[in-house]
Every structure is written in structure tokens, then in C-alpha cells.
Short mmCIF file of C-alpha atoms in Angstrom, two decimals:
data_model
loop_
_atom_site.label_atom_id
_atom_site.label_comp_id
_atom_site.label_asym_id
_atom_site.label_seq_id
_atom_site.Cartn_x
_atom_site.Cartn_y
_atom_site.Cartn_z
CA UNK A 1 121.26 118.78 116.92
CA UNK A 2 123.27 117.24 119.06
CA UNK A 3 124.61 118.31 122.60
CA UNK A 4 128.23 117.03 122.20
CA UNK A 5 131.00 118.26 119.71
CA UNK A 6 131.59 116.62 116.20
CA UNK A 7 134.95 115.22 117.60
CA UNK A 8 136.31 114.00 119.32
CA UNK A 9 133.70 112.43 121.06
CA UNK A 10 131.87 111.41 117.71
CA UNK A 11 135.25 109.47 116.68
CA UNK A 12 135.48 108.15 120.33
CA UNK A 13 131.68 106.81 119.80
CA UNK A 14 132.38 105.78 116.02
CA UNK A 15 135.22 103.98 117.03
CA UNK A 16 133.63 101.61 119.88
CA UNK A 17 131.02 100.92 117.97
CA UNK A 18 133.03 100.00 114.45
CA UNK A 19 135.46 97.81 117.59
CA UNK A 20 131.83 96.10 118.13
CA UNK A 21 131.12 95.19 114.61
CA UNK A 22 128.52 98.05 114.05
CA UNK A 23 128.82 98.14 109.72
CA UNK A 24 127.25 101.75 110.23
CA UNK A 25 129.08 103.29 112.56
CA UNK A 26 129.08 106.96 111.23
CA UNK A 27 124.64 106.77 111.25
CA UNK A 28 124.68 105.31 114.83
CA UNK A 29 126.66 107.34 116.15
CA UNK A 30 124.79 110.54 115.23
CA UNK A 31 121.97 109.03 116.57
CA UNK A 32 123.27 107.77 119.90
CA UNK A 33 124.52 111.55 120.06
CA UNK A 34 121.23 113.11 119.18
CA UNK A 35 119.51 110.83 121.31
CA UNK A 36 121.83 111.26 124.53
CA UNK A 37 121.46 114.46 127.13
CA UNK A 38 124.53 113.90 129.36
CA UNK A 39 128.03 112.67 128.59
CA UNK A 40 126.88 110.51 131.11
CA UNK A 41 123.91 109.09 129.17
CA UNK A 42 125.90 108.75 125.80
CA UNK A 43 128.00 106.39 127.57
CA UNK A 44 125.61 104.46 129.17
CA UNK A 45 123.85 103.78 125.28
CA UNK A 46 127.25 103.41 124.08
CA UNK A 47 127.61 100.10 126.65
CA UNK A 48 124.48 98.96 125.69
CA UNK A 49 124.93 98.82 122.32
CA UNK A 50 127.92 97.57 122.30
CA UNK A 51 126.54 94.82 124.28
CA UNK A 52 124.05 94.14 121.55
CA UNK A 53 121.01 95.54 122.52
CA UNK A 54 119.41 97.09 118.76
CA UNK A 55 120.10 100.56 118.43
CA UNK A 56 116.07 101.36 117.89
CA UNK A 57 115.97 100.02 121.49
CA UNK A 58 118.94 102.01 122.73
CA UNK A 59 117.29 105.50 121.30
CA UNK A 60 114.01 104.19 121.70
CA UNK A 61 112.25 104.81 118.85
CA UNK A 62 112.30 103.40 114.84
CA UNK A 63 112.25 106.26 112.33
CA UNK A 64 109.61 104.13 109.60
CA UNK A 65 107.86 105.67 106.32
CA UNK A 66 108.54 109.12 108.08
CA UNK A 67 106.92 108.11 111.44
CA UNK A 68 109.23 107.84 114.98
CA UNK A 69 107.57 104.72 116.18
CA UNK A 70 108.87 103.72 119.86
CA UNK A 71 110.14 100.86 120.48
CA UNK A 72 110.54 99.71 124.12
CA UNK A 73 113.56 96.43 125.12
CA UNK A 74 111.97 93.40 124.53
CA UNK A 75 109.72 94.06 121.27
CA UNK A 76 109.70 93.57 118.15
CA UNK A 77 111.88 95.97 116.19
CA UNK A 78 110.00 96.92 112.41
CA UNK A 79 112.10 96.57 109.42
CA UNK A 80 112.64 98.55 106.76
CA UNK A 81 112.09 95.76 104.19
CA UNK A 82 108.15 96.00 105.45
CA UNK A 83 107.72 99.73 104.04
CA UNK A 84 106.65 96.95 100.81
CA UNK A 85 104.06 95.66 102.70
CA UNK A 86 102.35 99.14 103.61
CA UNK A 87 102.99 100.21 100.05
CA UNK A 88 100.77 96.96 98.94
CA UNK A 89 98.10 98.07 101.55
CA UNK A 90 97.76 101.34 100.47
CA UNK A 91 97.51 100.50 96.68
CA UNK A 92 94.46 98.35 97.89
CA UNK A 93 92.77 101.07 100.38
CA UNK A 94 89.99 103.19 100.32
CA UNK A 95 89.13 106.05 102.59
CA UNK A 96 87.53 104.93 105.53
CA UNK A 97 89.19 101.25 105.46
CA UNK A 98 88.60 98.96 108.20
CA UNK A 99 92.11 98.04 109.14
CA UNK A 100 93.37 95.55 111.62
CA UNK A 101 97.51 94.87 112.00
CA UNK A 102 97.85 91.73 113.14
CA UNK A 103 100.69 91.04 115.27
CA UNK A 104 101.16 94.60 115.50
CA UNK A 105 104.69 94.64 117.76
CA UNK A 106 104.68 98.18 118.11
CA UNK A 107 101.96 99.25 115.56
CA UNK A 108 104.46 100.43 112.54
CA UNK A 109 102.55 98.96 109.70
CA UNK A 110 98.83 100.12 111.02
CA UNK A 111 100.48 103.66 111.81
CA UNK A 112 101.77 104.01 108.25
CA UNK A 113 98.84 102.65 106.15
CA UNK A 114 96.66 105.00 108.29
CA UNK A 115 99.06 107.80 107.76
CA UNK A 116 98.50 107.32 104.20
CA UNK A 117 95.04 106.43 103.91
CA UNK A 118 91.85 109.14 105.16
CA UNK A 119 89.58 108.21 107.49
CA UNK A 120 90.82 104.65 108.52
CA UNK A 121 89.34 102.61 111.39
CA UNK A 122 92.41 100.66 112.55
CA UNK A 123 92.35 98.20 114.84
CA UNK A 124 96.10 96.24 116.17
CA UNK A 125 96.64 92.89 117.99
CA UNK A 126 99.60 91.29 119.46
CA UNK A 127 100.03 88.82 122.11
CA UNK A 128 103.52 90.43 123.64
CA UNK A 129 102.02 92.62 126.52
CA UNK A 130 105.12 94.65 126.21
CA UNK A 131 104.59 95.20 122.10
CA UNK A 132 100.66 96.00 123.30
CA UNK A 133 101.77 98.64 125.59
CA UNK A 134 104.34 99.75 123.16
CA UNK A 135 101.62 99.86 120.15
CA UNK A 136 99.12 101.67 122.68
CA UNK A 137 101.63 104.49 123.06
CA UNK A 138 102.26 104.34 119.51
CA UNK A 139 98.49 104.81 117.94
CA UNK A 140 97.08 107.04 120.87
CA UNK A 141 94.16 108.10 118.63
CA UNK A 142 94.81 106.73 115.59
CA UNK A 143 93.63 103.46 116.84
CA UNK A 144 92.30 100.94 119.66
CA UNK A 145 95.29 98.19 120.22
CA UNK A 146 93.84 94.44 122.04
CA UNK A 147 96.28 91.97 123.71
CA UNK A 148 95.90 88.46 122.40
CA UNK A 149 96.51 85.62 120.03
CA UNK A 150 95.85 86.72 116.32
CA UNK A 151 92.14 87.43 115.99
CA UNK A 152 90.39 86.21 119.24
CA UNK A 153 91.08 89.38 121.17
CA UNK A 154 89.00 91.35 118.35
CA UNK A 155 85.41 92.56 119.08
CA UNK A 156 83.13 90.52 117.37
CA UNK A 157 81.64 93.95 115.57
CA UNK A 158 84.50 93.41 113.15
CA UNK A 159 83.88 89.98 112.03
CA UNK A 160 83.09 90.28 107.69
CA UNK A 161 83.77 94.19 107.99
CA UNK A 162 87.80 93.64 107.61
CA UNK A 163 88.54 95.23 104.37
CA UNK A 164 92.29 95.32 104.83
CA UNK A 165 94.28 92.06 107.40
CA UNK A 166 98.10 93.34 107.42
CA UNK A 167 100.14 90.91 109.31
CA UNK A 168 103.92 90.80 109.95
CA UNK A 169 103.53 87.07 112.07
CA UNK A 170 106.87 85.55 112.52
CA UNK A 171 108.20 83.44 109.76
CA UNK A 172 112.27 82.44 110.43
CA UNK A 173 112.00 78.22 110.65
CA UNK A 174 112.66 77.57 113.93
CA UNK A 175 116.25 75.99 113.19
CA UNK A 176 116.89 78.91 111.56
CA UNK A 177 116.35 80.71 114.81
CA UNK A 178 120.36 80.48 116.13
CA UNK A 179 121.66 82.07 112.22
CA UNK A 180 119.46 84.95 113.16
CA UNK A 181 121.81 88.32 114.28
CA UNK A 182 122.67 88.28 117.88
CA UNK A 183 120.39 91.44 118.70
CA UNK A 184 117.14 90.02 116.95
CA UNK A 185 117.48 86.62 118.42
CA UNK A 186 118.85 87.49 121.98
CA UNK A 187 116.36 90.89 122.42
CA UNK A 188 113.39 90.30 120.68
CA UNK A 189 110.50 88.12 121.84
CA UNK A 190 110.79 84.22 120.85
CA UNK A 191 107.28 84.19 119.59
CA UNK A 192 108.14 86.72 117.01
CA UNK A 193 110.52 85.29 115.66
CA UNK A 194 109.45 81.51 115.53
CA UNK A 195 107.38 80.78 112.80
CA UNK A 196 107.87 76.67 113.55
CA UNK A 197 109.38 74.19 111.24
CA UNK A 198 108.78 75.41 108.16
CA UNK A 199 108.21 78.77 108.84
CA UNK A 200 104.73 79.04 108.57
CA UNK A 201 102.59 77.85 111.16
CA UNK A 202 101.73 81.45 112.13
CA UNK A 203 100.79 82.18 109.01
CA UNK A 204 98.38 79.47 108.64
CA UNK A 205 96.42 80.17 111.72
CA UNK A 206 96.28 83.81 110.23
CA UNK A 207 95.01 82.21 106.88
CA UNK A 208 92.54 79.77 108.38
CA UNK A 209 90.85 82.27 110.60
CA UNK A 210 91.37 85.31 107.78
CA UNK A 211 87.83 84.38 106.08
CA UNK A 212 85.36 85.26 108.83
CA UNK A 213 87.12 88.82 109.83
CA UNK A 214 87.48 90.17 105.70
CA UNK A 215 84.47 92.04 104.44
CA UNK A 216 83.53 90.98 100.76
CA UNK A 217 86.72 91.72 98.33
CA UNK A 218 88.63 92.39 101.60
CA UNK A 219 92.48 91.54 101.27
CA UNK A 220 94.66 89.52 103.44
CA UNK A 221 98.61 90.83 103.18
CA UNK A 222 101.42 88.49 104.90
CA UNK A 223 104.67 89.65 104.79
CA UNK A 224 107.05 86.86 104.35
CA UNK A 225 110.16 85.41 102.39
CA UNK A 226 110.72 83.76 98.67
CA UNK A 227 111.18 80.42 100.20
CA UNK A 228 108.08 80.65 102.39
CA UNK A 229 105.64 82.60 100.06
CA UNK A 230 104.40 78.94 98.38
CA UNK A 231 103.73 77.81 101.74
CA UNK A 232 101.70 80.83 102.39
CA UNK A 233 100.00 81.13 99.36
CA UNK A 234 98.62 77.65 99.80
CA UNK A 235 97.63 78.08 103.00
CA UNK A 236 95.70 81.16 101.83
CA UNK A 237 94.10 79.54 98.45
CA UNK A 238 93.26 76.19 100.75
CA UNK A 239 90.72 78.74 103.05
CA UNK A 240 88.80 80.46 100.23
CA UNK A 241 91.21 83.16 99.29
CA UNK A 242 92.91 83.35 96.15
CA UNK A 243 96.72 84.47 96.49
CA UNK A 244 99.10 85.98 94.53
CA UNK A 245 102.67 86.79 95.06
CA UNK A 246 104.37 90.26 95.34
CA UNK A 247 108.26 90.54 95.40
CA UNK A 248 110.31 93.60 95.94
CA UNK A 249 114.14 93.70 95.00
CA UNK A 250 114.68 97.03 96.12
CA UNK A 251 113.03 96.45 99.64
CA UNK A 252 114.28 91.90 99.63
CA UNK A 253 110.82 91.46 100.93
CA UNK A 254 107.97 89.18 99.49
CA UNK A 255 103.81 89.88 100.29
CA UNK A 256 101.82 87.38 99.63
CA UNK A 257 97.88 88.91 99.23
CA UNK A 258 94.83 86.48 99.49
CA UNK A 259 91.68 88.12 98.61
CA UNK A 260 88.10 87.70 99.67
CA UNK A 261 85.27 86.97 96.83
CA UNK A 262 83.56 90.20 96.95
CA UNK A 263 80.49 87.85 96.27
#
């Protein structure tokens, strides 16, 4: 509940941020008001959103597949549109999955497959110390979090005992970069955005090294978009693991899902 009346400081808070170009005024505001504990405070997120910063950041947390993951200024904030990807995890878990999230930002996608799965082992990586402390807070026990670049930060214990690789690696072409809205591209890290020309240099590193870390019949799941799934497909087919293509119109995200010969 929140500490302030309805109106007319809701309408005085609805009102700035509709001046600021916030489409979803009404929802922010109740959260900015549920989130504040002063008048003084509700102002204070009122600038800053106003200013830009992404409301996640401004309450600090993400509400995600029923989960309140924190999110701290200057990582990556998890969509929505990547509940799709967890969905495709957990359709291809088992109790007791090995699970790593790779490039984990704050750990939504690990949090929620393990949420949904028993007895998973997850693992996270991300090479933003500020999403690894973030991601730390975020799995507590649920799971052990390593700063570093994709897999080299892993303990080699893991290596062909992967059964599940969920990765959320940046994929905007980096001309695309500027098109991107003001509070992804001004408040969230560079290198999670960026996925290079074409979108998916990340993604081939990911592919490339996938092979070694998946146990037999292990799957690799990339989030990504319509115009870069080929790309990523390829890249995953080209190292040994046969993809196919998942699309969601309810959720506008594409998986692609490369999977290890169980062989």
C-alpha cells in the first residue's frame, strides 16, 4: 500500500511523468508511490525518472515470472519479452539440471528456470562487475554467480556437464545502437547492448565455445530477434549443434536452441 493519498499527489506524479513521455503513467506511478517512504523520496524518483533513468532502476527492483529481481543503475534491465526464453528452458529441464545463465545481468533468467525446475545446480556469468554484484544479491543460495567473459570464468568441473546454456548476450547491431530508447542506451552498460555489426558477434563466441561446457543432449538457448536468428542458427549448426528456431508473437521474442548429440 502506499504511504501517500490516491490524489492529489497520484495525479501530480501521473501528470509529470505523462509531461515526460511515460506511455504508462497510471502503472508507474503506483509504483514510484509504493516504492517511496517520504514525500521527500517520491520526489526525488519522480526527478529521476523524469530524467530518464528506467523505472526498474528508480524502484530498484524488476517484478519477472513472479520474482522481484533487483536491479541496481548501471545494469542490465530484464525484459519481459525473455519470460519465452525461460519458458523454452523449462520445457527442456529435468530435476537436478546443471544450469549456467550466461551473461546473467542481474540473474532473472537463472532465477526463474530454477524457480521452476527442482533441484537445479545453477551457475551465472557476466562480465559487468556491477550486474555480478547485482546477480550475487539476486541468487543468494540459489546459485554461485563468477565475473568474466562468457565461459572462461567457469570452474572447469562444469566443462561436458552443462545440460541447459541460457544466454541473453547482446544482439542490437551496433548502428542500431543510437534508435535504441534513451533509458536503455544512455543507462545500461554498452557491452550489453552491442552485439557488433550484424548483431551477432556475441552470440558466436557463445556458439563456438557452447560445445565443450553442454553435457550429451545438453541445449544451448539464445535469445535473439527474427532478423538475427539465421545468423545465430548458423553459427550454432557450424560448431556441432543442430538449431532450430522458436518465435513467440505474444512475447515479440525469437530463441534460437542448438542441441548437443547426446552421443
Amino acid at each position: 500500500m502506499s504511504a501517500f493519498p490516491a490524489s492529489p499527489v497520484e495525479s501530480d506524479v501521473v501528470a509529470a511523468l505523462r509531461a515526460a513521455g511515460c506511455v504508462f503513467a497510471e502503472d508507474e506511478a503506483r509504483l514510484l508511490l509504493d516504492a517511496a517512504t517520504s514525500p521527500g523520496e517520491l520526489a526525488e524518483m519522480v526527478r529521476r525518472r523524469v530524467q530518464g533513468e528506467p523505472l526498474e532502476v528508480v524502484v530498484g527492483y524488476a517484478e519477472f515470472l513472479g520474482h522481484r529481481i533487483s536491479v541496481d543503475a548501471g545494469v542490465f534491465v530484464p525484459r519481459q519479452r525473455s519470460r519465452f526464453v525461460v519458458e523454452q528452458a523449462v520445457e527442456r529441464a529435468r530435476p537436478g539440471a546443471v544450469v549456467v545463465d550466461l551473461c546473467c545481468g542481474a540473474g532473472a533468467l537463472g532465477i526463474a528456470v530454477a524457480a521452476a525446475v527442482g533441484g537445479v545446480e545453477l551457475h551465472a556469468t557476466d562480465i559487468e562487475p556491477a550486474a555480478v554484484a547485482c546477480a550475487r544479491r539476486n541468487l543468494a543460495e540459489r546459485g554461485r554467480v563468477y565475473q568474466g567473459d562468457l565461459y572462461e570464468p567457469l570452474p572447469d568441473t562444469l566443462r561436458g556437464k552443462v545440460d541447459l546454456l541460457v544466454v541473453n548476450a547482446p544482439y542490437v547491431p551496433t548502428d542500431e545502437i543510437a534508435m535504441m530508447p534513451p533509458e536503455a542506451r544512455d543507462h545500461e552498460p554498452l557491452v550489453a547492448l552491442d552485439g557488433g555489426a550484424d548483431g551477432v558477434d556475441v552470440h558466436r563466441r557463445v556458439a563456438a565455445g557452447a560445445g565443450e561446457w553442454l553435457a550429451p543432449g545438453g541445449h544451448l538457448l539464445v535469445e535473439t530477434s527474427e532478423h538475427q536468428a539465421p545468423l545465430t542458427a548458423a553459427a550454432m549448426t557450424a560448431h556441432g549443434l543442430p538449431a532450430r528456431v522458436e518465435m513467440s508473437e505474444d512475447y515479440y521474442c525469437t530463441v534460437v536452441i542448438g542441441t548437443k548429440s547426446s552421443q
